[in-house]
Coordinates of C-alpha atoms in Angstrom, one line a residue:
Chain A
M1 CA -17.5 20.3 -10.5
I2 CA -15.8 17.1 -11.8
E3 CA -15.7 16.5 -15.5
V4 CA -14.2 13.5 -17.0
K5 CA -13.9 13.2 -20.8
H6 CA -12.9 9.9 -22.5
I7 CA -10.0 9.1 -20.2
S8 CA -8.0 6.0 -20.7
K9 CA -5.0 4.7 -18.8
R10 CA -2.6 2.2 -20.3
F11 CA 0.3 0.9 -18.2
R12 CA 3.4 -0.1 -20.0
T13 CA 5.7 -2.1 -17.8
P14 CA 9.1 -3.1 -19.1
L15 CA 9.7 -6.8 -19.0
V16 CA 12.6 -7.0 -16.5
P17 CA 15.4 -9.4 -17.7
E18 CA 16.5 -12.0 -15.2
G19 CA 19.9 -12.7 -13.8
R20 CA 22.8 -10.4 -12.8
F21 CA 22.5 -6.6 -13.2
A22 CA 18.9 -7.0 -14.2
G23 CA 18.2 -3.4 -13.2
V24 CA 20.9 -2.1 -15.4
R25 CA 20.0 -4.3 -18.3
A26 CA 16.4 -3.2 -18.0
L27 CA 17.7 0.2 -19.0
F28 CA 18.4 -1.0 -22.5
S29 CA 15.5 -3.5 -22.8
R30 CA 12.8 -2.7 -25.3
K31 CA 10.3 -5.3 -24.4
Y32 CA 7.1 -4.0 -22.8
K33 CA 3.9 -5.5 -21.6
E34 CA 0.8 -3.3 -22.0
K35 CA -2.3 -3.3 -19.9
V36 CA -5.4 -1.2 -20.3
A37 CA -6.5 -0.3 -16.8
V38 CA -9.2 2.3 -17.7
D39 CA -10.8 2.4 -21.1
D40 CA -12.6 5.4 -22.4
I41 CA -14.5 6.6 -19.3
S42 CA -16.6 9.8 -19.2
F43 CA -18.8 11.2 -16.5
C44 CA -19.7 14.4 -14.7
I45 CA -20.3 14.9 -11.0
G46 CA -22.1 18.0 -9.9
Q47 CA -21.7 19.9 -6.6
G48 CA -23.1 18.2 -3.5
E49 CA -23.5 14.8 -5.2
F50 CA -22.6 11.7 -3.3
V51 CA -21.5 9.1 -5.8
G52 CA -20.6 5.5 -5.2
Y53 CA -18.0 4.0 -7.5
I54 CA -18.0 0.2 -7.4
G55 CA -16.6 -2.7 -9.3
P56 CA -14.6 -5.9 -8.7
N57 CA -10.9 -5.8 -7.7
G58 CA -8.7 -4.8 -10.6
A59 CA -11.6 -3.2 -12.5
G60 CA -9.9 0.2 -12.6
K61 CA -11.5 2.0 -9.6
S62 CA -8.3 3.1 -7.9
T63 CA -6.7 4.0 -11.2
T64 CA -9.6 6.3 -11.9
I65 CA -9.4 8.0 -8.5
K66 CA -5.6 8.4 -9.0
M67 CA -6.2 10.2 -12.3
L68 CA -8.8 12.4 -10.7
T69 CA -6.4 13.4 -7.8
G70 CA -3.4 14.1 -10.1
I71 CA -1.4 11.1 -9.0
L72 CA -1.5 9.5 -12.4
H73 CA -1.7 11.2 -15.8
P74 CA -4.3 9.8 -18.1
S75 CA -2.9 8.2 -21.3
T76 CA -5.6 9.9 -23.3
G77 CA -8.6 12.1 -22.4
E78 CA -9.2 15.0 -20.1
V79 CA -10.0 15.5 -16.4
A80 CA -11.2 18.9 -15.2
I81 CA -11.9 19.6 -11.5
G82 CA -13.4 23.0 -11.0
G83 CA -12.3 23.7 -14.6
R84 CA -8.7 22.8 -14.0
S85 CA -6.6 19.8 -14.9
P86 CA -5.3 17.9 -11.8
H87 CA -2.2 16.7 -13.6
R88 CA -1.2 20.0 -15.3
D89 CA -2.2 22.1 -12.3
R90 CA -1.7 19.5 -9.6
R91 CA -0.8 21.8 -6.7
H92 CA -3.6 24.1 -7.3
V93 CA -6.2 21.4 -7.8
V94 CA -5.3 19.2 -4.8
R95 CA -5.6 22.3 -2.5
G96 CA -9.4 21.9 -3.1
L97 CA -9.5 18.2 -2.6
G98 CA -9.6 15.9 0.4
V99 CA -8.3 12.4 -0.2
V100 CA -8.5 9.4 2.0
F101 CA -7.0 6.0 1.1
G102 CA -8.4 3.5 3.5
Q103 CA -5.4 1.2 3.2
R104 CA -2.9 3.9 4.0
T105 CA -2.7 6.8 6.4
Q106 CA -2.0 10.4 5.4
L107 CA -0.8 11.2 8.9
W108 CA 2.7 11.3 10.4
W109 CA 3.0 7.8 11.7
D110 CA 5.3 8.3 14.7
L111 CA 4.0 11.7 15.9
P112 CA 1.0 12.6 18.1
T113 CA -2.1 13.0 16.0
R114 CA -2.2 16.7 16.9
D115 CA 1.1 17.3 15.2
S116 CA -0.2 16.0 11.8
Y117 CA -2.9 18.6 11.9
D118 CA -0.3 21.3 12.7
I119 CA 1.8 20.3 9.7
L120 CA -1.1 20.0 7.4
A121 CA -2.4 23.4 8.4
A122 CA 1.0 24.9 7.5
M123 CA 1.0 23.0 4.2
Y124 CA -2.4 24.4 3.3
K125 CA -1.5 27.8 4.7
L126 CA -4.4 27.9 7.1
R127 CA -4.7 30.6 9.6
E128 CA -4.5 29.6 13.2
R129 CA -8.1 30.7 13.8
D130 CA -9.5 28.7 10.9
K131 CA -7.6 25.6 11.9
A132 CA -8.9 25.8 15.5
R133 CA -12.4 26.3 14.3
K134 CA -12.2 23.4 11.8
L135 CA -10.7 21.1 14.4
A136 CA -13.4 21.9 16.9
E137 CA -16.0 21.1 14.3
M138 CA -14.3 17.8 13.4
N139 CA -14.0 17.0 17.1
D140 CA -17.8 17.5 17.5
L141 CA -18.5 15.1 14.7
L142 CA -15.7 12.5 15.1
G143 CA -14.6 12.7 18.7
L144 CA -10.9 13.3 18.1
G145 CA -10.2 14.5 21.7
E146 CA -9.6 11.0 23.1
F147 CA -6.5 10.4 20.9
M148 CA -5.2 13.8 20.0
D149 CA -2.0 13.3 21.9
T150 CA -1.5 9.6 21.0
P151 CA 1.0 8.8 18.2
V152 CA -0.8 7.7 15.1
R153 CA 0.9 4.3 15.1
K154 CA -0.9 3.5 18.3
L155 CA -4.4 4.3 17.2
S156 CA -6.9 1.6 16.5
L157 CA -8.1 1.2 12.9
G158 CA -11.4 3.0 13.7
Q159 CA -9.6 5.9 15.4
R160 CA -7.1 6.2 12.6
M161 CA -9.9 6.4 10.0
R162 CA -11.6 9.2 12.0
A163 CA -8.2 11.0 12.3
D164 CA -7.6 10.6 8.6
L165 CA -11.0 11.9 7.7
A166 CA -10.5 15.0 9.8
A167 CA -7.1 15.5 8.2
A168 CA -8.7 15.3 4.7
L169 CA -11.3 17.9 5.7
L170 CA -9.0 20.3 7.6
H171 CA -8.5 22.6 4.7
D172 CA -12.2 22.7 4.0
P173 CA -12.1 21.1 0.5
A174 CA -15.2 21.1 -1.6
I175 CA -14.6 17.6 -3.0
L176 CA -13.8 14.5 -1.1
F177 CA -12.3 11.3 -2.7
L178 CA -12.7 8.3 -0.4
D179 CA -11.0 5.0 -1.5
E180 CA -12.5 2.2 0.7
P181 CA -12.9 4.3 3.9
T182 CA -14.7 1.5 5.8
I183 CA -12.3 -1.3 5.0
G184 CA -11.5 -3.5 7.9
L185 CA -13.7 -1.6 10.4
D186 CA -16.2 -3.2 12.8
V187 CA -19.9 -2.7 12.5
I188 CA -20.1 0.2 15.0
A189 CA -17.1 2.0 13.5
K190 CA -18.6 1.7 10.1
K191 CA -21.9 3.1 11.3
N192 CA -20.1 6.1 12.8
I193 CA -18.1 6.8 9.6
R194 CA -21.3 6.5 7.5
G195 CA -23.1 8.9 9.8
F196 CA -20.3 11.3 9.6
L197 CA -20.1 11.1 5.8
K198 CA -23.9 11.7 5.6
T199 CA -23.6 14.8 7.7
I200 CA -20.8 16.4 5.7
N201 CA -22.6 15.7 2.5
R202 CA -26.1 16.8 3.5
E203 CA -25.2 19.6 5.9
L204 CA -21.8 20.9 4.7
G205 CA -22.6 20.3 1.0
K206 CA -19.4 18.4 0.2
T207 CA -19.2 16.5 -3.1
I208 CA -18.1 13.0 -2.4
L209 CA -16.9 10.1 -4.6
L210 CA -16.6 6.9 -2.7
T211 CA -15.3 3.5 -3.7
T212 CA -16.1 0.6 -1.5
H213 CA -16.7 -3.1 -1.4
D214 CA -19.4 -2.8 1.2
M215 CA -22.8 -2.5 -0.4
D216 CA -24.3 -1.1 2.7
D217 CA -22.1 2.0 2.3
I218 CA -23.6 2.5 -1.1
E219 CA -27.2 1.8 -0.2
E220 CA -27.1 4.1 2.8
L221 CA -25.1 7.0 1.4
C222 CA -25.1 7.3 -2.3
Q223 CA -27.7 8.9 -4.5
R224 CA -25.9 7.7 -7.6
V225 CA -23.8 4.8 -8.4
M226 CA -21.2 4.1 -11.1
V227 CA -20.1 0.6 -11.9
I228 CA -16.8 -0.1 -13.5
N229 CA -15.7 -3.4 -14.9
H230 CA -12.7 -4.3 -17.0
G231 CA -11.8 -0.7 -17.2
R232 CA -15.1 0.4 -18.7
L233 CA -18.0 2.3 -17.2
A234 CA -20.8 -0.3 -17.2
Y235 CA -23.5 1.6 -15.4
D236 CA -24.1 5.1 -14.3
G237 CA -27.4 5.9 -12.6
S238 CA -29.5 5.5 -9.4
I239 CA -29.5 2.5 -7.2
P240 CA -33.1 1.5 -7.7
D241 CA -32.5 1.5 -11.4
L242 CA -29.4 -0.7 -11.0
R243 CA -31.3 -3.1 -8.8
S244 CA -34.1 -3.5 -11.3
R245 CA -31.6 -3.9 -14.1
I246 CA -29.6 -6.7 -12.6
G247 CA -32.3 -8.3 -10.3
L248 CA -30.2 -8.9 -7.2
P249 CA -31.5 -12.5 -6.5
T250 CA -31.5 -13.7 -3.0
V251 CA -30.5 -17.4 -2.8
I252 CA -32.5 -19.6 -0.4
R253 CA -31.4 -23.2 0.2
V254 CA -34.1 -25.4 1.7
S255 CA -33.6 -29.0 2.9
F256 CA -36.6 -31.2 3.3
R257 CA -37.2 -34.1 5.6
E258 CA -38.7 -36.4 3.0
P259 CA -38.2 -36.9 -0.8
L260 CA -39.9 -34.3 -3.0
P261 CA -42.4 -34.9 -5.7
E262 CA -41.1 -35.2 -9.3
R263 CA -42.8 -32.0 -10.6
L264 CA -42.6 -28.8 -8.6
E265 CA -45.0 -26.0 -9.6
T266 CA -44.3 -22.5 -8.6
D267 CA -47.8 -21.5 -9.7
G268 CA -46.6 -18.2 -11.1
A269 CA -45.0 -17.0 -7.8
P270 CA -42.0 -14.8 -8.6
F271 CA -39.2 -17.2 -7.6
S272 CA -37.3 -19.8 -9.5
I273 CA -35.6 -23.2 -8.8
A274 CA -32.0 -22.9 -9.5
G275 CA -30.9 -26.3 -8.4
R276 CA -32.1 -29.6 -7.0
N277 CA -29.9 -32.0 -5.2
G278 CA -31.6 -34.9 -3.3
L279 CA -33.4 -33.4 -0.4
E280 CA -32.0 -30.0 -1.0
L281 CA -33.5 -27.2 -3.2
T282 CA -31.8 -24.0 -4.2
L283 CA -34.2 -21.2 -4.9
Q284 CA -33.7 -17.7 -6.2
C285 CA -36.0 -14.8 -5.7
N286 CA -36.0 -11.1 -5.8
R287 CA -37.0 -9.8 -2.4
Q288 CA -38.4 -6.7 -3.9
D289 CA -41.0 -8.9 -5.6
I290 CA -41.7 -11.5 -2.9
P291 CA -40.9 -11.7 0.8
A292 CA -38.8 -14.7 1.8
M293 CA -41.5 -16.0 4.1
D294 CA -43.9 -16.3 1.2
V295 CA -41.4 -18.4 -0.7
L296 CA -41.0 -20.7 2.2
R297 CA -44.8 -20.9 2.7
H298 CA -45.1 -21.9 -0.9
V299 CA -42.4 -24.6 -0.9
S300 CA -43.6 -26.1 2.4
Q301 CA -46.5 -27.5 0.3
W302 CA -44.0 -29.8 -1.3
G303 CA -42.8 -31.4 2.0
E304 CA -41.8 -30.7 5.5
I305 CA -38.9 -28.3 5.8
A306 CA -35.9 -29.4 7.8
D307 CA -33.6 -26.5 7.5
V308 CA -33.3 -23.1 5.7
H309 CA -30.2 -21.2 4.7
M310 CA -30.4 -17.8 3.1
E311 CA -27.7 -15.9 1.2
E312 CA -28.0 -12.2 0.6
P313 CA -26.9 -11.1 -2.9
A314 CA -23.2 -10.5 -3.3
F315 CA -23.7 -7.3 -5.3
E316 CA -20.2 -7.2 -6.7
E317 CA -20.3 -10.8 -7.8
I318 CA -23.5 -10.2 -9.7
I319 CA -22.1 -7.1 -11.3
H320 CA -19.1 -9.0 -12.3
K321 CA -21.3 -11.7 -13.9
V322 CA -23.8 -9.4 -15.5
Y323 CA -21.3 -7.1 -17.3
Chain B
M1 CA 10.7 31.8 1.2
T2 CA 7.5 30.0 2.1
M3 CA 9.0 26.9 0.5
L4 CA 12.0 27.1 2.8
R5 CA 9.8 27.5 5.9
L6 CA 7.7 24.5 4.8
Y7 CA 10.9 22.5 4.2
L8 CA 12.2 23.3 7.7
L9 CA 8.8 22.4 9.2
L10 CA 8.7 19.0 7.5
F11 CA 12.4 18.5 8.2
R12 CA 11.8 19.1 11.9
A13 CA 8.7 16.8 12.0
S14 CA 10.8 14.1 10.4
V15 CA 13.6 14.4 12.9
R16 CA 11.1 14.3 15.7
S17 CA 9.7 11.1 14.3
R18 CA 13.2 9.7 14.2
M19 CA 13.8 10.6 17.8
Q20 CA 10.9 8.4 18.8
Y21 CA 13.5 5.6 18.4
K22 CA 16.5 7.1 20.2
L23 CA 18.5 4.0 20.8
N24 CA 18.2 3.0 17.1
F25 CA 19.3 6.5 16.1
L26 CA 22.4 6.5 18.4
L27 CA 23.4 3.0 17.4
S28 CA 23.1 3.6 13.6
S29 CA 25.0 6.9 13.8
G30 CA 27.7 5.3 15.9
L31 CA 28.1 2.3 13.6
A32 CA 28.2 4.4 10.4
A33 CA 31.0 6.6 11.9
F34 CA 32.9 3.5 13.0
I35 CA 32.8 1.9 9.5
N36 CA 34.0 5.1 7.8
L37 CA 36.8 5.5 10.3
M38 CA 38.0 2.0 9.7
E39 CA 38.0 2.5 6.0
F40 CA 40.1 5.6 6.2
L41 CA 42.5 4.2 8.8
L42 CA 43.2 1.4 6.4
I43 CA 44.2 3.8 3.6
A44 CA 46.2 5.9 6.1
I45 CA 48.2 2.9 7.2
I46 CA 49.0 2.0 3.7
L47 CA 50.0 5.6 2.8
Q48 CA 52.3 5.8 5.9
R49 CA 54.2 2.9 4.5
F50 CA 54.5 4.4 1.0
G51 CA 54.6 8.1 1.7
D52 CA 52.5 9.3 -1.2
I53 CA 50.6 8.0 -4.2
K54 CA 51.5 9.4 -7.6
G55 CA 52.7 12.7 -6.0
W56 CA 49.7 13.1 -3.7
S57 CA 50.5 13.3 0.0
L58 CA 48.6 11.8 2.9
Y59 CA 47.2 15.3 3.8
E60 CA 46.1 15.9 0.2
I61 CA 44.3 12.6 0.0
G62 CA 42.8 13.2 3.4
Y63 CA 41.5 16.5 2.0
L64 CA 39.9 14.9 -1.0
Y65 CA 38.4 12.2 1.1
S66 CA 37.0 14.5 3.8
V67 CA 35.6 17.1 1.4
L68 CA 33.6 14.5 -0.4
L69 CA 32.5 12.9 2.8
L70 CA 31.1 16.2 4.0
S71 CA 29.4 17.0 0.7
R72 CA 27.8 13.6 0.7
A73 CA 26.7 14.0 4.4
I74 CA 25.0 17.3 3.5
Y75 CA 23.3 15.8 0.5
R76 CA 22.0 12.8 2.4
I77 CA 20.9 14.8 5.5
L78 CA 19.0 17.4 3.5
A79 CA 17.5 15.1 0.8
S80 CA 17.3 11.7 2.6
D81 CA 14.8 9.7 0.7
V82 CA 15.8 10.8 -2.8
H83 CA 18.2 8.0 -2.5
H84 CA 15.5 5.6 -1.3
I85 CA 13.0 6.3 -4.0
E86 CA 12.8 2.7 -5.0
K87 CA 10.5 1.8 -2.1
Y88 CA 8.2 4.7 -3.1
L89 CA 8.0 3.5 -6.6
V90 CA 7.6 -0.2 -5.9
G91 CA 5.0 0.3 -3.1
G92 CA 3.3 3.2 -4.7
E93 CA 4.0 5.3 -1.6
L94 CA 4.6 8.4 -3.8
D95 CA 0.7 8.6 -4.1
Q96 CA 0.5 10.2 -0.7
L97 CA 3.1 12.8 -1.5
L98 CA 1.3 13.7 -4.7
T99 CA -2.0 14.5 -3.0
R100 CA -0.5 17.4 -1.1
P101 CA -0.3 20.9 -2.5
I102 CA 3.5 21.0 -2.2
P103 CA 6.3 20.0 -4.7
V104 CA 6.7 16.2 -4.5
L105 CA 10.5 16.6 -4.4
L106 CA 10.2 18.7 -1.3
A107 CA 8.0 16.1 0.4
L108 CA 10.4 13.3 -0.6
M109 CA 13.5 15.1 0.7
T110 CA 12.0 15.5 4.1
Q111 CA 10.9 11.9 4.6
N112 CA 12.8 9.8 7.0
V113 CA 15.5 12.4 7.7
T114 CA 18.7 10.8 9.0
I115 CA 21.2 13.0 10.8
L116 CA 24.5 11.5 9.7
L117 CA 26.3 12.8 12.8
G118 CA 29.1 10.3 12.5
E119 CA 30.0 11.3 9.0
V120 CA 29.9 15.0 9.8
I121 CA 32.1 14.7 12.9
Q122 CA 34.6 12.4 11.2
G123 CA 34.7 14.5 8.0
T124 CA 35.2 17.7 10.0
V125 CA 38.0 16.2 12.2
L126 CA 39.8 14.8 9.3
L127 CA 39.5 18.0 7.3
V128 CA 40.8 20.1 10.2
L129 CA 43.8 17.7 10.6
C130 CA 44.6 17.9 6.9
F131 CA 44.3 21.7 7.0
Q132 CA 46.7 21.9 9.9
G133 CA 49.2 19.8 8.1
L134 CA 48.9 21.7 4.8
L135 CA 49.0 25.1 6.5
A136 CA 52.1 24.1 8.6
A137 CA 53.9 23.0 5.4
G138 CA 53.0 26.4 3.8
Q139 CA 51.3 24.6 0.9
I140 CA 48.0 26.6 1.4
G141 CA 47.0 29.9 2.9
W142 CA 44.0 30.9 5.0
L143 CA 42.1 31.7 1.9
A144 CA 41.7 28.0 1.3
I145 CA 39.2 27.8 4.1
P146 CA 36.4 29.8 2.6
Q147 CA 37.3 28.3 -0.8
T148 CA 36.9 24.8 0.6
A149 CA 33.5 25.7 2.2
L150 CA 32.3 26.7 -1.3
V151 CA 33.7 23.5 -2.7
I152 CA 31.9 21.4 -0.1
L153 CA 28.6 23.2 -0.9
A154 CA 29.0 22.9 -4.6
G155 CA 30.0 19.3 -4.1
S156 CA 26.8 18.5 -2.2
V157 CA 24.8 20.1 -5.0
I158 CA 26.6 17.9 -7.5
L159 CA 26.1 14.7 -5.5
F160 CA 22.4 15.7 -5.0
A161 CA 21.9 16.2 -8.7
I162 CA 23.6 12.9 -9.6
G163 CA 21.4 11.2 -6.9
L164 CA 18.3 12.9 -8.3
L165 CA 19.1 11.9 -11.9
S166 CA 19.6 8.3 -10.8
A167 CA 16.4 8.3 -8.7
T168 CA 14.4 9.7 -11.6
A169 CA 15.5 6.9 -13.8
G170 CA 13.4 4.8 -11.4
F171 CA 10.2 6.2 -13.1
W172 CA 11.2 4.1 -16.1
L173 CA 13.0 1.3 -14.4
T174 CA 11.2 1.0 -11.0
R175 CA 14.2 -0.9 -9.6
V176 CA 17.1 1.5 -9.4
R177 CA 19.4 0.0 -6.8
D178 CA 21.8 -1.4 -9.3
L179 CA 22.0 1.9 -11.1
Q180 CA 22.5 3.8 -7.9
N181 CA 25.3 1.4 -6.9
I182 CA 27.2 2.6 -10.0
T183 CA 26.4 6.3 -10.2
E184 CA 26.4 7.0 -6.5
D185 CA 28.3 4.5 -4.5
A186 CA 31.0 3.3 -6.9
A187 CA 31.6 6.7 -8.4
R188 CA 31.9 8.3 -5.0
N189 CA 34.3 5.7 -3.7
A190 CA 36.5 6.2 -6.7
A191 CA 36.5 10.0 -6.3
Q192 CA 37.6 9.8 -2.7
Y193 CA 41.1 9.4 -4.1
P194 CA 43.1 11.5 -6.7
L195 CA 41.8 10.7 -10.2
V196 CA 45.4 10.5 -11.5
L197 CA 45.3 7.0 -10.0
Y198 CA 42.9 5.8 -12.7
P199 CA 43.3 5.0 -16.4
G200 CA 42.3 7.8 -18.8
W201 CA 38.9 6.4 -19.7
L202 CA 37.8 6.0 -16.1
R203 CA 39.0 9.6 -15.4
M204 CA 36.9 10.7 -18.3
I205 CA 33.8 9.0 -17.0
L206 CA 34.2 10.6 -13.6
L207 CA 34.4 14.0 -15.2
T208 CA 31.7 13.7 -17.8
L209 CA 29.1 10.9 -17.4
V210 CA 29.1 10.8 -13.6
P211 CA 30.9 14.1 -13.0
V212 CA 31.6 13.5 -9.3
G213 CA 35.3 14.6 -10.0
F214 CA 34.1 18.2 -10.0
A215 CA 33.0 17.9 -6.4
N216 CA 36.6 17.6 -5.0
Y217 CA 39.4 16.6 -7.4
V218 CA 39.1 19.5 -9.9
P219 CA 38.8 22.3 -7.3
A220 CA 41.6 20.7 -5.2
L221 CA 44.0 20.9 -8.1
Y222 CA 43.8 24.7 -7.7
I223 CA 43.3 25.0 -3.9
L224 CA 46.0 22.6 -2.9
R225 CA 48.4 22.8 -5.8
G226 CA 47.8 26.1 -7.5
E227 CA 47.4 24.4 -10.9
Y228 CA 45.5 26.0 -13.8
G229 CA 43.9 28.9 -11.9
P230 CA 41.1 30.1 -9.7
W231 CA 38.6 29.7 -12.5
L232 CA 38.6 25.9 -11.6
L233 CA 36.4 26.9 -8.6
L234 CA 34.1 28.6 -11.0
V235 CA 34.0 25.6 -13.2
S236 CA 33.1 23.4 -10.3
T237 CA 30.3 25.8 -9.2
A238 CA 29.0 26.1 -12.7
A239 CA 29.0 22.3 -13.1
A240 CA 26.9 22.1 -9.9
V241 CA 24.3 24.7 -11.1
L242 CA 24.1 23.1 -14.6
L243 CA 23.6 19.6 -13.2
L244 CA 21.0 20.8 -10.7
W245 CA 19.0 22.4 -13.5
V246 CA 19.3 19.3 -15.7
S247 CA 18.3 17.0 -12.8
F248 CA 15.2 19.2 -12.0
R249 CA 14.1 19.1 -15.6
F250 CA 14.6 15.3 -15.7
W251 CA 12.7 14.9 -12.4
R252 CA 9.7 16.8 -13.8
L253 CA 9.6 14.5 -16.9
G254 CA 10.0 11.4 -14.7
L255 CA 7.2 12.4 -12.4
S256 CA 4.7 12.6 -15.3
R257 CA 5.6 9.0 -16.0
Y258 CA 4.8 7.8 -12.5
Q259 CA 2.7 4.6 -12.7
S260 CA 1.8 4.1 -9.0
A261 CA 1.2 0.6 -7.8
G262 CA -1.9 -1.7 -7.7
S263 CA -4.3 -0.7 -4.9

């Protein structure tokens, strides 16, 4: 379905001279600054897969998606979607893609939402009957009715994302690229979007590639996860494998009422002491190996606990550290 | 044909978006017309004092001025955001246009359509006045009217091609305002008046490097003064077609260099 072979993307930006007529002088400037955004990435995604694509900011996620959707041309390497190259054959390939950029809308900002669907239907040459059927289906899943006649600029972020998803699916593409579709949404809106994505993947068989900073998106939706860092593919596999590989420690900070003994024995329990500062202890454990309550029960032998603070693992931060 | 239908659909959608802000639309149209009118009145007053410039009468200069004004209005109405490509390059807004199964240029042309009503009305009124004067003096015949229509169309193609070439340079430069100031604004301002006013090197530039002279001056030599021959009209049209072809090729090349912007 999606085949990516050794793609790299190097950006060459001219160093713009300063001062008067900078733009004209840049014409003749030969100084460039080169940056490698994506470095020799290869992968294959099969039909019906739901793949999460994660990595820190600036790691090359968006650049990869842009190369897959024909927006950017790879400096080297090949992309094939359904056997065709999205940059040589852009118009044909994008006909079979749905793309959602969470930060930007694809809809006509000042017009009623309904109008965007009419325009898109004409662009993709949909028959009136197919458009109506698809919109009805989307309406069932996303509840578009309440804002069909509202101008897009007046929609809430959650409504806008629903409207954008419907727009991306109107022409019934087999593949969906979602760049941070849950960004900025509240808990309920996120839950709705996830439910929707799950449905279109499991029931309609859409192939989905999702980038996100929200680990719950990944855990709940994706069968497979790819990690990119510094432009390189650092991991490609299942989530349980990734978890066992990097450990995902939960951090527990415990403060005690009285000074602690000099030597603290964990007696082989699977947690470790990461730091000690007066009355406060910082512990790390993997909640797959030991429940947090057991850790607390264990350390309460050392003294009376005054307060407990727990931090869930910041997945991305750890990935950033590990790779 | 389907492209044309799609263009019209997107064009209408863009106009409808514009009409959401009616007051702004009326105000900006009115102001633009006012500024243009002032500019020409200034020249007209000066000309009234001196009669003519280097053998070009007020009517003839008015003809050059209004023909170019109308050509430019057509170009800017039908291809609005080609001139404003910088914001698409700097902000990476071209991304959205690229994810649609239509030519990017078609999408760009129909973004933020502005109906330059002021320019169209002013250009038409001025052209009609000049025509009356020139017809009354027996300098031109009725045949000049369809010829002028052709010249205005070819001129709008020339201005569009120059605009597209300048815009495409943005794929390498990102910031193209300075370049556009020279190739579009300065060159057009210069060509509003007879090129005989300028030193030889400047005339050369306006006929080769930035060939805006073919949009009004060259055909006017034949239409108004019967110089050289009717083949000047053909030259003008051929220049338009050639430029259009070159600009399309260049645009294609530029698009493959698009770098987008950080997410």
